[in-house]
Amino acid sequence: MNYAIIVAGGKGIRMGNDIPKQFMLLCNKPILMHTIERFRAFDAQIKIVVVLPKEQQQYWSNLCSDYHFDIEHTVVDGGSTRFESSLNGLKAIDGGANDYVAIHDGVRPLVSKDTIQRCFDAVLGCKAVIPVVKVVDSLRKTYKDGQEKNVDRSAYSIVQTPQTFSVELLKKAYEQPYNPLFTDDASVVEHLGEKVFSVEGNRENIKITTPFDIIVASAVLNNEL
């Protein structure tokens, strides 16, 4: 069985907006709905869990009614950290060694079907997979003394989601106590001593955090129509 946990706990601060960014409109529909649709299009049987702050859940329910959004999904409470939110999502699913779960940012509505497919294909053999894209810009590192130096961009990749795992492995990883070094689900698994493998992501799979991102995402979606 395949599962998707979509973590959507943003507050939209960088958007300069009182509406949480996952609920902002993108091509006349809330961003989170686009994201959920991507996973349903990939697999009609996938079990979808949406992690939302408790205080946002009624608002989401109202949106689903207003937009006649009827893709089946389970809503669970978000936590005070990404770690806690992912853990809450994991608690809502069954499964073990032969089941797989993708954890995805609710504000990445442009993940491609091919990227999701690559993640689920690869995880069958290696239990922990993340999609990445190569860095195309030059990079500079700033040191504590204020000096800056160019670094080799070929040594770096940009990490995306869905980060995809064996359910059994991820549940074991999330038995660990929270550590501030846990920046994503892959870092939790690596802290357990497990290797995380990478597959090719898709460059348009951006995380929407600023008004400019909305412009870019709208252009991409309109081009897909």
Coordinates of C-alpha atoms in Angstrom, one line a residue:
M1 CA 0.0 0.0 0.0
N2 CA 1.2 3.5 -0.8
Y3 CA 0.6 6.4 1.5
A4 CA 1.1 10.2 1.1
I5 CA 1.4 12.4 4.1
I6 CA 1.0 16.1 3.1
V7 CA 2.3 18.4 5.7
A8 CA 0.6 21.8 5.5
G9 CA 1.3 23.9 8.5
G10 CA 2.4 27.2 7.0
K11 CA 1.2 30.6 8.3
G12 CA 2.0 32.7 5.2
I13 CA 4.2 35.2 7.0
R14 CA 6.5 35.7 4.1
M15 CA 3.5 36.2 1.8
G16 CA 2.5 39.3 3.8
N17 CA -0.9 37.7 4.1
D18 CA -3.2 36.7 6.9
I19 CA -4.3 33.6 4.9
P20 CA -2.1 30.5 5.5
K21 CA -0.1 30.0 2.2
Q22 CA -1.5 26.5 1.7
F23 CA -5.0 28.1 1.3
M24 CA -4.0 30.9 -1.0
L25 CA -5.5 30.7 -4.5
L26 CA -3.4 29.4 -7.4
C27 CA -5.3 29.4 -10.7
N28 CA -8.6 29.9 -8.9
K29 CA -8.1 27.0 -6.5
P30 CA -6.4 26.7 -3.1
I31 CA -2.8 25.6 -3.3
L32 CA -3.3 22.6 -1.1
M33 CA -6.0 21.2 -3.4
H34 CA -3.6 21.2 -6.3
T35 CA -1.1 19.3 -4.2
I36 CA -3.5 16.6 -3.2
E37 CA -4.6 16.2 -6.8
R38 CA -1.1 15.4 -7.9
F39 CA -1.0 12.4 -5.7
R40 CA -4.4 11.2 -6.6
A41 CA -3.5 11.5 -10.3
F42 CA -0.4 9.4 -9.6
D43 CA -2.3 6.6 -7.8
A44 CA -6.1 6.4 -7.5
Q45 CA -5.7 4.0 -4.5
I46 CA -3.1 6.0 -2.5
K47 CA -4.1 6.8 1.1
I48 CA -3.7 10.5 1.7
V49 CA -3.2 12.1 5.1
V50 CA -3.2 15.9 5.4
V51 CA -1.5 17.4 8.5
L52 CA -3.0 20.8 9.4
P53 CA -2.9 22.9 12.6
K54 CA -6.1 22.2 14.6
E55 CA -7.2 25.8 14.3
Q56 CA -7.1 25.7 10.5
Q57 CA -9.1 22.5 10.0
Q58 CA -12.6 24.0 10.0
Y59 CA -11.4 26.6 7.5
W60 CA -10.1 23.8 5.3
S61 CA -13.4 21.9 5.6
N62 CA -15.3 25.0 4.5
L63 CA -13.0 25.4 1.5
C64 CA -13.5 21.7 0.5
S65 CA -17.3 22.4 0.6
D66 CA -17.0 25.7 -1.3
Y67 CA -14.9 24.2 -4.1
H68 CA -16.7 20.8 -4.2
F69 CA -13.4 19.1 -3.4
D70 CA -14.1 15.5 -2.8
I71 CA -10.8 13.6 -3.0
E72 CA -10.8 11.4 0.0
H73 CA -8.2 12.2 2.7
T74 CA -7.7 12.1 6.4
V75 CA -6.9 15.3 8.4
V76 CA -4.7 15.1 11.5
D77 CA -3.4 17.7 13.8
G78 CA -0.2 19.5 13.1
G79 CA 2.5 19.9 15.7
S80 CA 4.8 22.7 16.9
T81 CA 7.6 21.4 14.7
R82 CA 7.9 19.7 11.3
F83 CA 9.1 16.6 13.2
E84 CA 6.0 16.5 15.4
S85 CA 3.7 17.1 12.4
S86 CA 5.3 14.2 10.4
L87 CA 5.0 12.0 13.5
N88 CA 1.3 12.8 13.8
G89 CA 0.8 11.9 10.2
L90 CA 2.7 8.6 10.6
K91 CA 0.5 7.7 13.6
A92 CA -2.5 7.9 11.3
I93 CA -1.4 5.2 8.9
D94 CA -0.9 1.5 9.2
G95 CA 1.6 -0.5 7.2
G96 CA 5.0 -2.1 7.6
A97 CA 7.9 -3.4 5.6
N98 CA 5.9 -3.8 2.4
D99 CA 4.2 -0.4 2.6
Y100 CA 5.6 2.9 1.5
V101 CA 4.9 6.5 2.4
A102 CA 5.8 9.8 0.7
I103 CA 6.0 12.9 2.9
H104 CA 5.4 16.0 0.9
D105 CA 5.1 19.8 1.5
G106 CA 1.6 21.0 1.1
V107 CA 2.9 24.1 -0.8
R108 CA 4.7 22.1 -3.5
P109 CA 1.7 21.8 -5.9
L110 CA 3.9 21.3 -9.0
V111 CA 5.5 18.0 -8.2
S112 CA 5.3 15.9 -11.4
K113 CA 3.9 12.5 -11.7
D114 CA 7.3 11.3 -13.0
T115 CA 9.0 12.5 -9.8
I116 CA 6.5 10.8 -7.6
Q117 CA 6.9 7.6 -9.7
R118 CA 10.7 7.7 -9.5
C119 CA 10.5 8.0 -5.7
F120 CA 8.1 5.1 -5.3
D121 CA 10.0 2.9 -7.8
A122 CA 13.4 3.6 -6.1
V123 CA 12.2 3.1 -2.5
L124 CA 11.3 -0.5 -3.3
G125 CA 15.0 -1.3 -3.3
C126 CA 16.6 1.2 -0.9
K127 CA 13.9 2.1 1.7
A128 CA 14.7 5.8 1.8
V129 CA 14.6 8.2 -1.2
I130 CA 14.6 11.9 -1.8
P131 CA 14.2 13.8 -5.1
V132 CA 16.9 16.4 -5.8
V133 CA 17.8 18.8 -8.6
K134 CA 21.3 20.1 -9.4
V135 CA 22.4 23.6 -8.4
V136 CA 22.6 25.8 -11.5
D137 CA 23.7 29.1 -9.9
S138 CA 27.2 29.9 -8.6
L139 CA 27.6 29.5 -4.8
R140 CA 29.6 31.4 -2.2
K141 CA 30.3 30.4 1.4
T142 CA 30.5 33.1 4.1
Y143 CA 32.9 32.3 6.9
K144 CA 32.7 33.4 10.5
D145 CA 35.4 36.1 9.9
G146 CA 33.2 37.6 7.1
Q147 CA 35.3 36.3 4.2
E148 CA 33.5 34.7 1.2
K149 CA 34.7 32.1 -1.2
N150 CA 33.3 30.3 -4.2
V151 CA 32.4 26.7 -3.7
D152 CA 32.0 23.9 -6.2
R153 CA 28.3 23.8 -7.0
S154 CA 28.6 20.3 -8.5
A155 CA 29.0 19.0 -4.9
Y156 CA 25.6 20.3 -3.9
S157 CA 22.0 19.4 -4.7
I158 CA 18.7 21.1 -3.9
V159 CA 16.4 18.7 -1.9
Q160 CA 12.7 18.5 -2.7
T161 CA 9.8 16.4 -1.6
P162 CA 8.1 13.9 -1.6
Q163 CA 10.7 12.2 0.6
T164 CA 9.7 8.5 0.4
F165 CA 10.4 5.7 2.8
S166 CA 9.5 2.2 3.9
V167 CA 6.7 2.8 6.5
E168 CA 8.5 0.4 8.9
L169 CA 11.8 2.3 8.6
L170 CA 10.2 5.7 9.0
K171 CA 8.2 4.7 12.0
K172 CA 11.4 3.3 13.6
A173 CA 13.2 6.6 12.8
Y174 CA 10.5 8.7 14.4
E175 CA 10.8 6.7 17.7
Q176 CA 13.9 8.9 18.2
P177 CA 13.6 12.0 20.4
Y178 CA 13.4 15.3 18.6
N179 CA 16.8 16.8 17.7
P180 CA 17.2 20.4 16.4
L181 CA 19.3 19.0 13.6
F182 CA 16.3 17.3 12.1
T183 CA 15.5 19.7 9.2
D184 CA 13.5 17.2 7.2
D185 CA 12.4 13.6 7.2
A186 CA 15.5 12.4 5.5
S187 CA 17.7 13.9 8.3
V188 CA 15.6 11.9 10.9
V189 CA 16.3 8.7 9.0
E190 CA 20.0 9.5 8.5
H191 CA 20.4 10.1 12.3
L192 CA 19.3 6.5 12.7
G193 CA 22.3 5.4 10.7
E194 CA 20.4 4.6 7.5
K195 CA 21.5 5.7 4.1
V196 CA 19.2 8.0 2.1
F197 CA 19.4 7.7 -1.7
S198 CA 18.4 10.4 -4.3
V199 CA 16.5 10.4 -7.5
E200 CA 15.9 13.2 -10.1
G201 CA 13.3 15.7 -9.1
N202 CA 11.6 18.2 -11.4
R203 CA 12.8 21.8 -11.4
E204 CA 9.3 23.3 -11.4
N205 CA 8.6 21.5 -8.1
I206 CA 9.1 24.7 -6.1
K207 CA 8.0 25.4 -2.5
I208 CA 5.7 28.4 -2.6
T209 CA 6.8 30.8 0.0
T210 CA 6.7 34.3 -1.6
P211 CA 4.3 36.2 -3.9
F212 CA 6.8 35.7 -6.7
D213 CA 6.5 32.0 -6.4
I214 CA 2.7 32.3 -7.0
I215 CA 3.5 34.1 -10.3
V216 CA 5.9 31.3 -11.3
A217 CA 3.5 28.5 -10.3
S218 CA 0.6 30.2 -12.1
A219 CA 2.7 30.3 -15.3
V220 CA 3.6 26.7 -15.0
L221 CA 0.1 25.5 -14.4
N222 CA -1.3 27.7 -17.3
N223 CA 1.3 26.2 -19.6
E224 CA 0.1 22.6 -18.6
L225 CA -3.5 23.4 -19.6

